[in-house]
CSV table of C-alpha atoms in Angstrom, one decimal:
chain,number,residue,atom,x,y,z
A,1,MET,CA,-24.4,12.8,-39.3
A,2,THR,CA,-27.6,13.2,-41.3
A,3,PHE,CA,-30.4,15.2,-39.9
A,4,PRO,CA,-33.9,13.7,-40.4
A,5,ALA,CA,-35.7,15.9,-42.9
A,6,LYS,CA,-38.9,15.9,-40.9
A,7,ALA,CA,-37.3,17.1,-37.7
A,8,ARG,CA,-34.5,19.4,-38.8
A,9,ARG,CA,-34.7,23.2,-38.7
A,10,LYS,CA,-33.0,25.5,-41.1
A,11,ILE,CA,-31.2,28.7,-40.3
A,12,ILE,CA,-29.2,31.1,-42.4
A,13,VAL,CA,-26.3,33.0,-40.8
A,14,ASP,CA,-24.1,35.3,-42.9
A,15,ASP,CA,-25.4,33.7,-46.1
A,16,LYS,CA,-24.5,30.2,-45.0
A,17,VAL,CA,-27.3,27.6,-44.5
A,18,PHE,CA,-27.2,25.4,-41.4
A,19,PHE,CA,-29.5,22.7,-40.0
A,20,TRP,CA,-30.1,22.2,-36.3
A,21,LEU,CA,-32.2,19.8,-34.3
A,22,ILE,CA,-34.1,19.7,-31.0
A,23,ARG,CA,-35.4,16.3,-30.1
A,24,LYS,CA,-38.9,16.2,-28.5
A,25,LYS,CA,-38.0,13.3,-26.2
A,26,PRO,CA,-34.8,13.1,-24.1
A,27,THR,CA,-32.4,10.3,-25.1
A,28,TRP,CA,-31.4,7.7,-22.6
A,29,ASN,CA,-28.1,9.6,-22.0
A,30,GLU,CA,-30.0,12.8,-21.3
A,31,VAL,CA,-32.3,11.0,-18.8
A,32,THR,CA,-29.2,9.8,-17.0
A,33,ASP,CA,-27.8,13.4,-16.5
A,34,ASP,CA,-25.7,13.8,-19.7
A,35,PRO,CA,-25.8,17.4,-20.8
A,36,TYR,CA,-28.2,18.3,-23.7
A,37,MET,CA,-26.3,19.0,-26.9
A,38,ILE,CA,-27.9,20.9,-29.8
A,39,PRO,CA,-26.5,19.4,-33.0
A,40,ILE,CA,-25.8,22.0,-35.8
A,41,GLN,CA,-24.3,21.3,-39.2
A,42,HIS,CA,-23.6,23.2,-42.4
A,43,VAL,CA,-26.0,22.3,-45.2
A,44,ASN,CA,-23.1,20.7,-47.2
A,45,GLY,CA,-22.4,18.3,-44.4
A,46,GLY,CA,-19.4,20.0,-42.8
A,47,ARG,CA,-18.1,19.3,-39.3
A,48,LEU,CA,-20.8,18.7,-36.8
A,49,LEU,CA,-21.1,21.1,-33.9
A,50,ARG,CA,-22.5,19.9,-30.6
A,51,ALA,CA,-23.5,22.9,-28.6
A,52,ASP,CA,-23.7,22.3,-24.8
A,53,ILE,CA,-26.3,24.8,-23.6
A,54,GLY,CA,-25.7,24.1,-19.9
A,55,PHE,CA,-28.5,21.9,-18.6
A,56,CYS,CA,-29.6,18.3,-18.4
A,57,ARG,CA,-33.2,17.5,-19.2
A,58,SER,CA,-33.6,15.0,-16.4
A,59,GLU,CA,-33.0,17.7,-13.7
A,60,TYR,CA,-35.9,19.9,-14.9
A,61,VAL,CA,-38.8,17.5,-15.3
A,62,ASP,CA,-41.1,19.8,-13.2
A,63,ARG,CA,-39.8,23.1,-14.5
A,64,THR,CA,-40.4,25.0,-17.7
A,65,ILE,CA,-37.2,25.3,-19.7
A,66,PRO,CA,-36.8,28.4,-21.9
A,67,VAL,CA,-37.4,27.7,-25.6
A,68,VAL,CA,-34.3,27.4,-27.8
A,69,THR,CA,-35.1,29.9,-30.5
A,70,PRO,CA,-33.5,30.5,-33.8
A,71,SER,CA,-31.9,33.7,-32.4
A,72,ILE,CA,-30.2,31.6,-29.7
A,73,VAL,CA,-29.0,29.1,-32.4
A,74,GLU,CA,-27.6,32.0,-34.5
A,75,ARG,CA,-25.6,33.3,-31.5
A,76,ILE,CA,-24.3,29.8,-30.9
A,77,ILE,CA,-23.2,29.5,-34.6
A,78,ARG,CA,-21.5,32.9,-34.5
A,79,PHE,CA,-19.7,32.1,-31.3
A,80,ALA,CA,-18.6,28.7,-32.7
A,81,ILE,CA,-17.2,30.3,-35.9
A,82,GLU,CA,-15.4,32.9,-33.8
A,83,SER,CA,-14.0,30.1,-31.7
A,84,GLY,CA,-12.5,28.4,-34.7
A,85,TRP,CA,-15.3,26.1,-36.0
A,86,GLU,CA,-14.7,25.5,-39.7
A,87,CYS,CA,-18.3,24.7,-40.5
A,88,GLU,CA,-17.8,23.7,-44.1
A,89,VAL,CA,-14.8,21.4,-43.6
A,90,ARG,CA,-15.7,17.8,-43.4
A,91,ASP,CA,-14.4,16.1,-40.3
A,92,SER,CA,-15.6,12.8,-38.7
A,93,HIS,CA,-15.0,14.1,-35.2
A,94,PRO,CA,-17.7,16.5,-34.0
A,95,LEU,CA,-16.8,19.7,-32.2
A,96,THR,CA,-18.3,20.0,-28.7
A,97,LEU,CA,-18.5,23.6,-27.5
A,98,ASP,CA,-19.6,25.0,-24.1
A,99,CYS,CA,-22.2,27.6,-25.1
A,100,ALA,CA,-23.9,28.1,-21.7
A,101,GLY,CA,-22.0,31.2,-20.9
A,102,ILE,CA,-23.0,33.1,-24.1
A,103,LEU,CA,-26.6,32.2,-23.5
A,104,LEU,CA,-26.7,33.5,-20.0
A,105,LYS,CA,-25.0,36.7,-20.9
A,106,SER,CA,-27.2,37.5,-23.8
A,107,ASP,CA,-30.7,36.3,-23.0
A,108,SER,CA,-32.5,37.6,-19.9
A,109,LYS,CA,-34.9,34.6,-19.8
A,110,TRP,CA,-32.0,32.2,-19.6
A,111,ASP,CA,-30.2,34.4,-17.0
A,112,ALA,CA,-33.4,34.4,-14.8
A,113,PHE,CA,-33.8,30.7,-15.3
A,114,ASP,CA,-30.2,30.1,-14.2
A,115,LYS,CA,-30.8,32.2,-11.0
A,116,ARG,CA,-33.9,30.1,-10.2
A,117,LYS,CA,-31.9,26.9,-10.7
A,118,SER,CA,-29.2,28.0,-8.3
A,119,THR,CA,-31.6,29.0,-5.5
A,120,SER,CA,-33.7,25.8,-5.7
């Protein structure tokens, strides 16, 4: 996968450069309740990571969703590497990883958001 140069964001974690992407508009799959995945890839084009952050965009049209910040992406990358993601090894099959749990444990805004979601 190649990230569009205009939309991609760069992050450096442990002296390794990664690109990640947040699309402004939901895709058709997201509108039909597929989970939102943040794509992350090493700058040299290693195996693509698809980080599931635990929500579908279509469910939250009227609610403010906490912003996915570079610090959240850094935590996702560290978690993925600890979970066995070989970020620099080329592989045609992306790795999909459930990252919702690490976000809720480590970010009070996400935790508060999750509690509002479950009481609605």
